[in-house]
mmCIF file of C-alpha atoms in Angstrom:
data_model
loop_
_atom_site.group_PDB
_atom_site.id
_atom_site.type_symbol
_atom_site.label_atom_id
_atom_site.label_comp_id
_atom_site.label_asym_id
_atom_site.label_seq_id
_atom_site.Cartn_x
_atom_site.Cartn_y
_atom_site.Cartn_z
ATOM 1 C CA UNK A 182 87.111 84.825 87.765
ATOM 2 C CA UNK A 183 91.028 83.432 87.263
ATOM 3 C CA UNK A 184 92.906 82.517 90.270
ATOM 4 C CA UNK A 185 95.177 85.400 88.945
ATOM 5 C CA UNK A 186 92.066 88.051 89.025
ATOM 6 C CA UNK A 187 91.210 86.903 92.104
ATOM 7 C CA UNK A 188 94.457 87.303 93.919
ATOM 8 C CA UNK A 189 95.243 90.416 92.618
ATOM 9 C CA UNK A 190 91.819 91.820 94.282
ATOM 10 C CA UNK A 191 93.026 90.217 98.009
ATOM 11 C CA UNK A 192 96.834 91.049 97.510
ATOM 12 C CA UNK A 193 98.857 94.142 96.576
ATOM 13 C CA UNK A 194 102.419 94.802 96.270
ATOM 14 C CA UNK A 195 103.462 96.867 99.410
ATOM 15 C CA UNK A 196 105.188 99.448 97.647
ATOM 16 C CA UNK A 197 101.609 100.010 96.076
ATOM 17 C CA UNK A 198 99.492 99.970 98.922
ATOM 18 C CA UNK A 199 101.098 102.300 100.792
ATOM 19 C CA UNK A 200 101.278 104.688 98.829
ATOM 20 C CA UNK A 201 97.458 104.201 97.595
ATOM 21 C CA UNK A 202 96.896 105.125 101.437
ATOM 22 C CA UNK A 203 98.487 108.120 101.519
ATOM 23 C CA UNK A 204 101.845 107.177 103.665
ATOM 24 C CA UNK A 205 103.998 108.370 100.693
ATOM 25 C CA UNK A 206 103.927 111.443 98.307
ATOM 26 C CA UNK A 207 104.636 109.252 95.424
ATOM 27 C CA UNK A 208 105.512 105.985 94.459
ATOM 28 C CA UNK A 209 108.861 105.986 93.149
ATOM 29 C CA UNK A 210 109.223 107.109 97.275
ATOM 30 C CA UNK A 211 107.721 104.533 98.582
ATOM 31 C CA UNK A 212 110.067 101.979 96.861
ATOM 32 C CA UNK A 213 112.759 103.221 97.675
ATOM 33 C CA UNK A 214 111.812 103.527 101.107
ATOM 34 C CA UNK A 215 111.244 99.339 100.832
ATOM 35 C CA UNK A 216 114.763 99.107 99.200
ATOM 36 C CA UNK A 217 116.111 100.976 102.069
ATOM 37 C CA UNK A 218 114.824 98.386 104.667
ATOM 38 C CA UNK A 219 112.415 101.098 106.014
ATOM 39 C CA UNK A 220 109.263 99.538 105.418
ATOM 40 C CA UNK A 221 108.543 96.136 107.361
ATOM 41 C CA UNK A 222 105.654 93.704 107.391
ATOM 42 C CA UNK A 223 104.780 91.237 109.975
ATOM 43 C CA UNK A 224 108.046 92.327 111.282
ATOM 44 C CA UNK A 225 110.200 91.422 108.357
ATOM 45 C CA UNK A 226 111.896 94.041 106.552
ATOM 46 C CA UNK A 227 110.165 93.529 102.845
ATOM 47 C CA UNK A 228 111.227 94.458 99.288
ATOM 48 C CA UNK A 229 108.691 96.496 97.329
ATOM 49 C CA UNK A 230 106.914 93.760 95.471
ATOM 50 C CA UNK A 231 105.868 91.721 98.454
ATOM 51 C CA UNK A 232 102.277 91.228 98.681
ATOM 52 C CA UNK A 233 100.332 92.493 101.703
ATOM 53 C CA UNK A 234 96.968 91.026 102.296
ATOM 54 C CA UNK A 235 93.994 92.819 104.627
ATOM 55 C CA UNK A 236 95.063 91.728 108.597
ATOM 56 C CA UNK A 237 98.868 92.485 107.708
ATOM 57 C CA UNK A 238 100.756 95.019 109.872
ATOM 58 C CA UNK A 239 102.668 97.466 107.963
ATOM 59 C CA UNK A 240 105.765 99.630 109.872
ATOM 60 C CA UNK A 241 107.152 102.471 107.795
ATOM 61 C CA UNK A 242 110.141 104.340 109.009
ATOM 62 C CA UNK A 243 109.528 108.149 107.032
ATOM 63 C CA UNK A 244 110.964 111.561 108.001
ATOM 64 C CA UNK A 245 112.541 110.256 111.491
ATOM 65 C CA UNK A 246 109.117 108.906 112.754
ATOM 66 C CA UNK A 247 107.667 105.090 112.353
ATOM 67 C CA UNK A 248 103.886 104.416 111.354
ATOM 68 C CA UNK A 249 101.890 101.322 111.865
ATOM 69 C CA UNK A 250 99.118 100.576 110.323
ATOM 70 C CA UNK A 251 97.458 97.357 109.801
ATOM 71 C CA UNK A 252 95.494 96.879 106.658
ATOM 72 C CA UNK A 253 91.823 96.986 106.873
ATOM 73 C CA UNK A 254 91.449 96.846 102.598
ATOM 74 C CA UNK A 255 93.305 96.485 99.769
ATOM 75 C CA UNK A 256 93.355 99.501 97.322
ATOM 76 C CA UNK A 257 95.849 99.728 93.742
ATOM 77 C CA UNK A 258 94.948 102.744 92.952
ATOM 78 C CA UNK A 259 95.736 106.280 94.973
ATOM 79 C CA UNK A 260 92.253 107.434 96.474
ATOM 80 C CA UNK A 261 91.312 110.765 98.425
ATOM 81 C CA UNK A 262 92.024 111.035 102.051
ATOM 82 C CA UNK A 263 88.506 109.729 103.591
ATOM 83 C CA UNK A 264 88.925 106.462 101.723
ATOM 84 C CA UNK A 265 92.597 106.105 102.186
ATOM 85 C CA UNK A 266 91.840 106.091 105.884
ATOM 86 C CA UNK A 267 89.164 103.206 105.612
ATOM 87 C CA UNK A 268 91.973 101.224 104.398
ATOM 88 C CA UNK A 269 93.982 101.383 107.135
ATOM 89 C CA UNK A 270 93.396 101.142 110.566
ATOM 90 C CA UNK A 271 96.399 103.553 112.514
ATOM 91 C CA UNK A 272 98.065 102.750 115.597
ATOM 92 C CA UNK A 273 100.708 104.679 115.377
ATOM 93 C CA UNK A 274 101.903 106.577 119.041
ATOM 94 C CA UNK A 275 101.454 109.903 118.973
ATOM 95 C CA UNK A 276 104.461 112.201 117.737
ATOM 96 C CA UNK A 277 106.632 113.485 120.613
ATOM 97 C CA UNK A 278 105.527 117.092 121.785
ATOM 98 C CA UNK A 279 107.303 120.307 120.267
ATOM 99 C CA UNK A 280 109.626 120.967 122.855
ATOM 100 C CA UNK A 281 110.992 117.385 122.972
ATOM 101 C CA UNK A 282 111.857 117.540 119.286
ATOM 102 C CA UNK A 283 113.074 120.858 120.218
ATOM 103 C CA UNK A 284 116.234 120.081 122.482
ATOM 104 C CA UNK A 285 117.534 117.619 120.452
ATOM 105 C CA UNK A 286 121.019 119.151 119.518
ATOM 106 C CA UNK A 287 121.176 118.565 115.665
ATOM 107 C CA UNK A 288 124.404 120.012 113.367
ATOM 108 C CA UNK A 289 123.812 122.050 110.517
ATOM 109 C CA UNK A 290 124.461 119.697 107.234
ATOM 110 C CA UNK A 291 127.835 120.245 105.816
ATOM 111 C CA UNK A 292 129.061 121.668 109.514
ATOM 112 C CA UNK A 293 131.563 118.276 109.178
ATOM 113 C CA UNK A 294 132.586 116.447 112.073
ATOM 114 C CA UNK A 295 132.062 118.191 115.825
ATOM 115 C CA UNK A 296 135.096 118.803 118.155
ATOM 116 C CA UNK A 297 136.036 117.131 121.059
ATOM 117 C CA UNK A 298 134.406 119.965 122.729
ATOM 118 C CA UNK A 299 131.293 119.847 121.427
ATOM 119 C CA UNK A 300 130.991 116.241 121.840
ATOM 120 C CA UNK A 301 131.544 116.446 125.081
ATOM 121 C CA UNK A 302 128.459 118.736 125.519
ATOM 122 C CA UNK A 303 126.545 116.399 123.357
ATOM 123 C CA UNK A 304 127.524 114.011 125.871
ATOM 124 C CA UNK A 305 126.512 115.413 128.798
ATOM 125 C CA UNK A 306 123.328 116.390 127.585
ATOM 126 C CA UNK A 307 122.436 113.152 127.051
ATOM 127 C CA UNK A 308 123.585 112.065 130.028
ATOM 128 C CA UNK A 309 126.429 109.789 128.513
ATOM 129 C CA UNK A 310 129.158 111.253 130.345
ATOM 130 C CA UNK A 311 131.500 109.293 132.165
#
């Protein structure tokens, strides 16, 4: 086996592997998620062809909520769900409950900037005022 052969069975490019495991719908996504700086490795933000090796820890920032997984096994190709998840090895925290997510004033997209009022209310909700 070449050196090549054999270091393209321990190593993967990250944009690759995760979405092999499942953590993105596709892998144009995933990518651009690296480009983005949302994907880290070791705790360095990574570009997408960076190779990740089994013991790495992988942090991806998707849909307002971070995942870490470490990786157990390197895959290239996108696998079903039960082997995806012998890949990886999740210790992500569990998402916030319901409710929390819930009171978290948000603005309806296009709404533009908020008034002085409203961010004033913001404010005090959060417990920023002054």
């Amino acid at each position: 086996m070449s050196p090549a052969e054999q270091r393209s069975s321990t190593q993967a490019r990250v944009d690759s592997w995760i979405w092999a495991v499942r953590l993105f719908k596709t892998r144009s996504a995933a990518a651009e998620a690296c480009r983005g700086g949302h994907v880290r490795v070791n705790g360095v933000t990574v570009k997408p062809a960076h190779q990740v090796k089994p013991g790495d820890e992988v942090r991806v920032r998707h849909a307002g909520l971070e995942r870490i997984v470490v990786v157990e096994r390197i895959i290239h190709k996108r696998v079903g769900p039960p082997i995806a998840a012998q890949c990886m090895i999740d210790r992500s925290p569990p998402p916030p409950p319901k409710e929390v997510l819930a009171s978290i004033p948000r603005r309806d997209r296009g709404a533009g900037r908020p008034t002085k009022r409203e961010r004033r209310e913001t404010d005090r909700l959060m417990g920023r005022s002054d």
